[in-house]
Amino acid sequence: MRVERHKRKKRFRKVFAILFILLLSVVGYIYIQYRSGIAESLKLTDSNQQEFEFNGKKDQYGGINILLLGSDTYEKERSRADTIMIVHYNKDKGTYKITSIMRDTYVEIPGHGKNKINAALALGGPELMRKTIKNNFNLDIQHYAMVNFEGFVHVVDELFPDGVKVNVEKKIVESPEMTIEPGIQKLDGKHLLAYVRFRRDAEGDFGRVKRQQEVIKTIANEMTSIHGVTKMPKLVGMITPFINTNLNTGNMIFIGKDYFLNKDQQIESFRIPVDGTYTDKRVSAGAVLDIDLNKNKEALHEFIQK
């Protein structure tokens, strides 16, 4: 009996030792890949970033929301948000959703009166933007991620050296040196940035928001098909120096792993203001979208819950 117990203990120790070595190997692989990604990106940018206050939490539905902001530069005090998106992740439902808020949406900014929502970033950083969204739409946001346009170009070029495949609906001319022809195109960082920022047509900002959502979905799909889940730590490392965020590496991998593991995962999108719930108006802040706040708030919560 004693001999048998001794054998069982010996087998247990052996299995435990093997599992421990495997765990260390996985952790080591993740760390090495992550540091490798950072090292590659630091050749192109400085790692020193301004730290921002952000006091958000999970929403009332148990989901994780990430405030995604794009601007000319996040280092300048008076920089307004050019892009305002909320990425919604619900672990229990396994859903990924994106809400875009038009930058000219006319809302109450806490402590500053009514203004275009994109002014909140210049007036008080990502925390004031969070408070503005919370106060107007009753939705809290746990994390933020800000990328400036130079960072966007670097991230795209690092992740997709052959470019991102986009179906360009019509010819886009930003300048004589920056022209994008219609049809299926592989766009590098500079051309993709021009594509998502373009608004000199009949659709204006509405067309730009549509293109931004389309590109986010395309990039997410290409990352799963080209890179795969095993390269996630390196991808996170490559992106980190270009993005100012309160998400840590563990957060990013936790939120992204389900998407990487599920090849059929779909990203749903939504826009504020909803069609038929706003009027064009000119105020002291300039041309704005004067929205029916209650209708947009109700539509947003319906989108998140479904």
Coordinates of C-alpha atoms in Angstrom, one line a residue:
M1 CA 0.0 0.0 0.0
R2 CA 2.8 2.4 1.0
V3 CA 4.7 1.6 -2.2
E4 CA 1.5 2.3 -4.3
R5 CA 1.0 5.7 -2.5
H6 CA 4.6 6.5 -3.1
K7 CA 4.3 5.8 -6.8
R8 CA 1.1 7.9 -7.0
K9 CA 2.9 10.8 -5.3
K10 CA 5.8 10.4 -7.7
R11 CA 3.5 10.4 -10.7
F12 CA 1.7 13.5 -9.4
R13 CA 5.0 15.4 -8.9
K14 CA 6.1 14.5 -12.4
V15 CA 2.8 15.7 -14.0
F16 CA 2.9 18.8 -11.8
A17 CA 6.5 19.5 -12.9
I18 CA 5.6 19.1 -16.6
L19 CA 2.6 21.4 -16.3
F20 CA 4.6 24.0 -14.4
I21 CA 7.3 23.9 -17.1
L22 CA 4.6 24.3 -19.8
L23 CA 3.1 27.2 -18.0
L24 CA 6.5 28.9 -17.6
S25 CA 7.1 28.3 -21.3
V26 CA 3.8 29.9 -22.3
V27 CA 4.4 32.9 -20.0
G28 CA 7.9 33.3 -21.3
Y29 CA 6.7 33.1 -24.9
I30 CA 4.1 35.7 -24.3
Y31 CA 6.6 38.0 -22.6
I32 CA 9.3 37.6 -25.3
Q33 CA 6.8 38.2 -28.1
Y34 CA 5.3 41.2 -26.4
R35 CA 8.8 42.8 -25.8
S36 CA 9.8 42.0 -29.4
G37 CA 6.8 43.9 -30.6
I38 CA 7.6 46.9 -28.4
A39 CA 11.2 46.9 -29.5
E40 CA 10.2 47.0 -33.2
S41 CA 7.9 49.9 -32.7
L42 CA 10.2 51.9 -30.5
K43 CA 12.5 52.2 -33.5
L44 CA 9.8 54.5 -34.9
T45 CA 8.5 56.4 -31.9
D46 CA 9.2 57.6 -28.4
S47 CA 7.7 55.6 -25.6
N48 CA 7.1 58.6 -23.3
Q49 CA 3.4 59.5 -23.3
Q50 CA 1.3 61.9 -21.3
E51 CA -0.7 60.2 -18.5
F52 CA -4.4 61.0 -18.3
E53 CA -6.9 60.7 -15.5
F54 CA -9.8 58.2 -16.3
N55 CA -12.3 57.1 -13.7
G56 CA -14.7 54.9 -15.6
K57 CA -16.1 51.5 -14.8
K58 CA -18.1 48.7 -16.4
D59 CA -21.5 49.7 -17.8
Q60 CA -24.8 48.6 -16.1
Y61 CA -25.1 45.6 -18.5
G62 CA -21.8 44.1 -17.3
G63 CA -19.9 45.0 -20.5
I64 CA -16.5 46.5 -21.0
N65 CA -16.5 49.7 -23.0
I66 CA -13.4 51.3 -24.5
L67 CA -13.5 55.0 -25.6
L68 CA -11.5 55.1 -28.8
L69 CA -10.3 58.6 -29.7
G70 CA -8.4 59.9 -32.7
S71 CA -7.0 63.4 -33.0
D72 CA -4.3 65.4 -34.8
T73 CA -2.2 64.9 -31.7
Y74 CA -3.0 63.9 -28.1
E75 CA -0.1 65.8 -26.7
K76 CA -1.5 69.3 -27.4
E77 CA -3.7 70.7 -24.7
R78 CA -6.3 72.1 -27.1
S79 CA -6.6 69.1 -29.4
R80 CA -10.2 68.2 -30.3
A81 CA -11.3 64.7 -31.1
D82 CA -11.6 63.9 -34.8
T83 CA -12.9 60.4 -34.2
I84 CA -15.1 59.3 -31.3
M85 CA -15.9 55.7 -31.0
I86 CA -17.0 53.3 -28.2
V87 CA -16.0 49.7 -28.5
H88 CA -18.4 47.4 -26.6
Y89 CA -17.3 44.0 -25.4
N90 CA -19.6 41.6 -23.5
K91 CA -17.9 38.5 -22.4
D92 CA -21.0 36.6 -21.4
K93 CA -22.7 37.2 -24.8
G94 CA -19.4 37.0 -26.7
T95 CA -20.3 40.2 -28.7
Y96 CA -18.2 43.0 -30.1
K97 CA -19.9 46.3 -31.1
I98 CA -18.9 49.8 -32.1
T99 CA -20.7 53.0 -31.6
S100 CA -19.5 56.1 -33.5
I101 CA -20.5 59.5 -32.1
M102 CA -20.5 62.3 -34.7
R103 CA -18.0 64.9 -33.7
D104 CA -20.5 67.8 -34.3
T105 CA -23.1 66.3 -32.0
Y106 CA -24.4 69.2 -29.8
V107 CA -24.4 68.2 -26.1
E108 CA -24.0 69.5 -22.6
I109 CA -20.3 69.3 -21.6
P110 CA -20.1 69.1 -17.7
G111 CA -18.9 72.5 -16.4
H112 CA -18.7 74.1 -19.9
G113 CA -22.2 74.4 -21.2
K114 CA -23.4 73.2 -24.6
N115 CA -20.8 72.6 -27.3
K116 CA -19.8 70.1 -30.0
I117 CA -19.0 66.8 -28.3
N118 CA -15.5 66.7 -29.8
A119 CA -14.6 69.9 -27.7
A120 CA -14.7 67.8 -24.5
L121 CA -11.3 66.3 -25.3
A122 CA -9.7 69.7 -25.6
L123 CA -11.4 71.1 -22.5
G124 CA -10.6 68.2 -20.2
G125 CA -9.0 65.2 -21.8
P126 CA -10.5 61.7 -22.1
E127 CA -12.0 61.9 -18.6
L128 CA -14.2 64.9 -19.5
M129 CA -15.2 63.1 -22.7
R130 CA -16.2 60.1 -20.6
K131 CA -18.2 62.3 -18.2
T132 CA -19.9 64.0 -21.2
I133 CA -21.0 60.6 -22.7
K134 CA -22.1 59.3 -19.2
N135 CA -24.1 62.5 -18.5
N136 CA -25.8 62.6 -21.9
F137 CA -26.2 59.0 -22.7
N138 CA -26.2 57.2 -19.3
L139 CA -23.4 54.9 -20.4
D140 CA -20.1 54.5 -18.4
I141 CA -16.8 53.6 -20.0
Q142 CA -14.1 51.7 -18.3
H143 CA -11.1 52.2 -20.6
Y144 CA -9.8 54.7 -23.2
A145 CA -7.4 54.4 -26.1
M146 CA -6.1 57.5 -28.0
V147 CA -4.1 57.4 -31.2
N148 CA -2.9 60.4 -33.1
F149 CA -2.8 60.4 -36.9
E150 CA 1.0 59.7 -37.1
G151 CA 0.5 56.8 -34.7
F152 CA -2.4 55.4 -36.9
V153 CA -0.1 55.4 -39.9
H154 CA 2.7 53.6 -38.0
V155 CA 0.3 51.0 -36.6
V156 CA -1.2 50.2 -40.0
D157 CA 2.2 49.9 -41.6
E158 CA 3.6 47.8 -38.8
L159 CA 0.7 45.4 -38.7
F160 CA 0.1 45.3 -42.5
P161 CA 3.3 45.9 -44.5
D162 CA 1.4 44.9 -47.7
G163 CA -1.4 47.3 -46.9
V164 CA -5.1 46.9 -45.9
K165 CA -7.5 45.7 -48.5
V166 CA -10.4 48.2 -49.0
N167 CA -13.2 48.5 -51.5
V168 CA -13.1 52.2 -52.4
E169 CA -16.5 53.3 -53.7
K170 CA -15.4 56.4 -55.4
K171 CA -12.3 58.4 -56.3
I172 CA -10.9 60.3 -53.3
V173 CA -8.7 63.3 -53.9
E174 CA -7.2 64.8 -50.7
S175 CA -4.4 66.6 -52.7
P176 CA -2.6 66.1 -56.0
E177 CA -0.2 63.8 -54.1
M178 CA -2.9 61.9 -52.3
T179 CA -5.4 60.4 -54.7
I180 CA -7.2 57.0 -54.1
E181 CA -8.8 55.4 -57.1
P182 CA -12.1 53.5 -56.9
G183 CA -12.1 49.7 -56.6
I184 CA -10.3 47.1 -54.5
Q185 CA -7.2 48.8 -53.2
K186 CA -4.4 47.8 -50.8
L187 CA -3.8 51.0 -48.8
D188 CA -0.8 51.7 -46.7
G189 CA -1.0 53.8 -43.5
K190 CA -1.0 57.3 -45.2
H191 CA -3.6 56.4 -47.8
L192 CA -5.8 54.6 -45.3
L193 CA -5.7 57.6 -43.1
A194 CA -6.7 59.8 -46.0
Y195 CA -9.5 57.4 -46.8
V196 CA -11.0 57.4 -43.3
R197 CA -10.6 61.2 -42.9
F198 CA -12.1 62.2 -46.3
R199 CA -15.3 64.3 -46.1
R200 CA -15.3 66.5 -49.2
D201 CA -18.4 65.0 -50.8
A202 CA -22.2 65.0 -50.4
E203 CA -22.1 62.6 -47.4
G204 CA -19.6 64.8 -45.4
D205 CA -19.0 63.6 -41.9
F206 CA -21.6 60.9 -42.2
G207 CA -19.6 59.2 -45.0
R208 CA -16.5 59.6 -43.0
V209 CA -18.0 57.8 -40.0
K210 CA -19.2 55.0 -42.3
R211 CA -15.7 54.5 -43.7
Q212 CA -14.1 54.6 -40.2
Q213 CA -16.4 51.8 -39.0
E214 CA -15.8 49.8 -42.2
V215 CA -12.0 50.1 -41.7
I216 CA -12.1 49.1 -38.1
K217 CA -14.0 45.9 -39.1
T218 CA -11.6 45.2 -42.0
I219 CA -8.5 45.6 -39.8
A220 CA -10.0 43.3 -37.1
N221 CA -10.9 40.7 -39.7
E222 CA -7.4 40.9 -41.4
M223 CA -5.7 40.6 -38.0
T224 CA -7.5 37.3 -37.3
S225 CA -6.9 35.8 -40.7
I226 CA -3.3 37.0 -41.2
H227 CA -1.8 37.0 -37.8
G228 CA -3.7 34.5 -35.7
V229 CA -4.0 34.2 -31.9
T230 CA -0.4 33.0 -31.4
K231 CA 0.9 36.4 -32.6
M232 CA -1.4 38.4 -30.3
P233 CA 1.3 39.2 -27.7
K234 CA 3.6 40.6 -30.4
L235 CA 0.8 42.6 -32.0
V236 CA -0.1 44.1 -28.6
G237 CA 3.5 45.0 -28.1
M238 CA 3.7 46.6 -31.6
I239 CA 0.6 48.7 -31.0
T240 CA 1.4 49.8 -27.4
P241 CA 4.0 52.6 -28.1
F242 CA 1.6 54.3 -30.6
I243 CA -1.5 54.3 -28.4
N244 CA -2.1 56.3 -25.2
T245 CA -4.4 54.0 -23.1
N246 CA -5.2 52.8 -19.6
L247 CA -5.5 49.2 -21.0
N248 CA -2.7 47.0 -19.9
T249 CA -1.4 44.0 -21.9
G250 CA -3.6 41.5 -19.9
N251 CA -6.7 43.6 -20.7
M252 CA -5.9 43.7 -24.4
I253 CA -5.3 40.0 -24.7
F254 CA -8.4 39.2 -22.5
I255 CA -10.7 41.4 -24.7
G256 CA -9.2 40.3 -28.0
K257 CA -8.8 36.5 -27.5
D258 CA -12.4 35.6 -28.1
Y259 CA -12.4 37.5 -31.4
F260 CA -9.2 35.9 -32.5
L261 CA -10.4 32.4 -31.6
N262 CA -13.8 32.8 -33.4
K263 CA -13.2 33.2 -37.1
D264 CA -16.9 33.9 -37.7
Q265 CA -17.1 36.7 -35.1
Q266 CA -19.0 39.7 -36.4
I267 CA -18.7 43.4 -35.3
E268 CA -22.0 45.3 -35.2
S269 CA -22.0 49.0 -35.6
F270 CA -24.1 51.9 -34.6
R271 CA -24.1 55.7 -35.1
I272 CA -25.2 58.7 -33.0
P273 CA -27.2 60.6 -34.1
V274 CA -29.7 58.1 -35.5
D275 CA -31.4 59.0 -38.8
G276 CA -34.4 61.2 -38.2
T277 CA -33.3 62.3 -34.7
Y278 CA -31.4 65.4 -35.4
T279 CA -31.5 68.8 -37.2
D280 CA -28.6 70.8 -38.7
K281 CA -28.2 74.0 -36.7
R282 CA -25.8 77.0 -36.6
V283 CA -24.9 78.2 -33.1
S284 CA -21.9 80.2 -31.6
A285 CA -19.9 76.9 -31.8
G286 CA -20.5 76.7 -35.5
A287 CA -22.5 74.1 -37.5
V288 CA -23.8 71.4 -35.2
L289 CA -26.1 68.4 -35.1
D290 CA -28.9 69.3 -32.7
I291 CA -30.1 65.9 -31.5
D292 CA -33.1 64.5 -29.8
L293 CA -31.2 63.3 -26.8
N294 CA -33.8 60.9 -25.4
K295 CA -34.4 59.1 -28.7
N296 CA -30.6 58.7 -29.3
K297 CA -30.1 57.5 -25.7
E298 CA -32.9 54.9 -26.0
A299 CA -31.6 53.7 -29.4
L300 CA -28.0 53.3 -28.0
H301 CA -29.1 51.2 -25.0
E302 CA -31.3 49.1 -27.2
F303 CA -28.2 48.4 -29.5
I304 CA -26.0 47.5 -26.6
Q305 CA -28.5 45.2 -25.0
K306 CA -29.6 43.2 -28.0

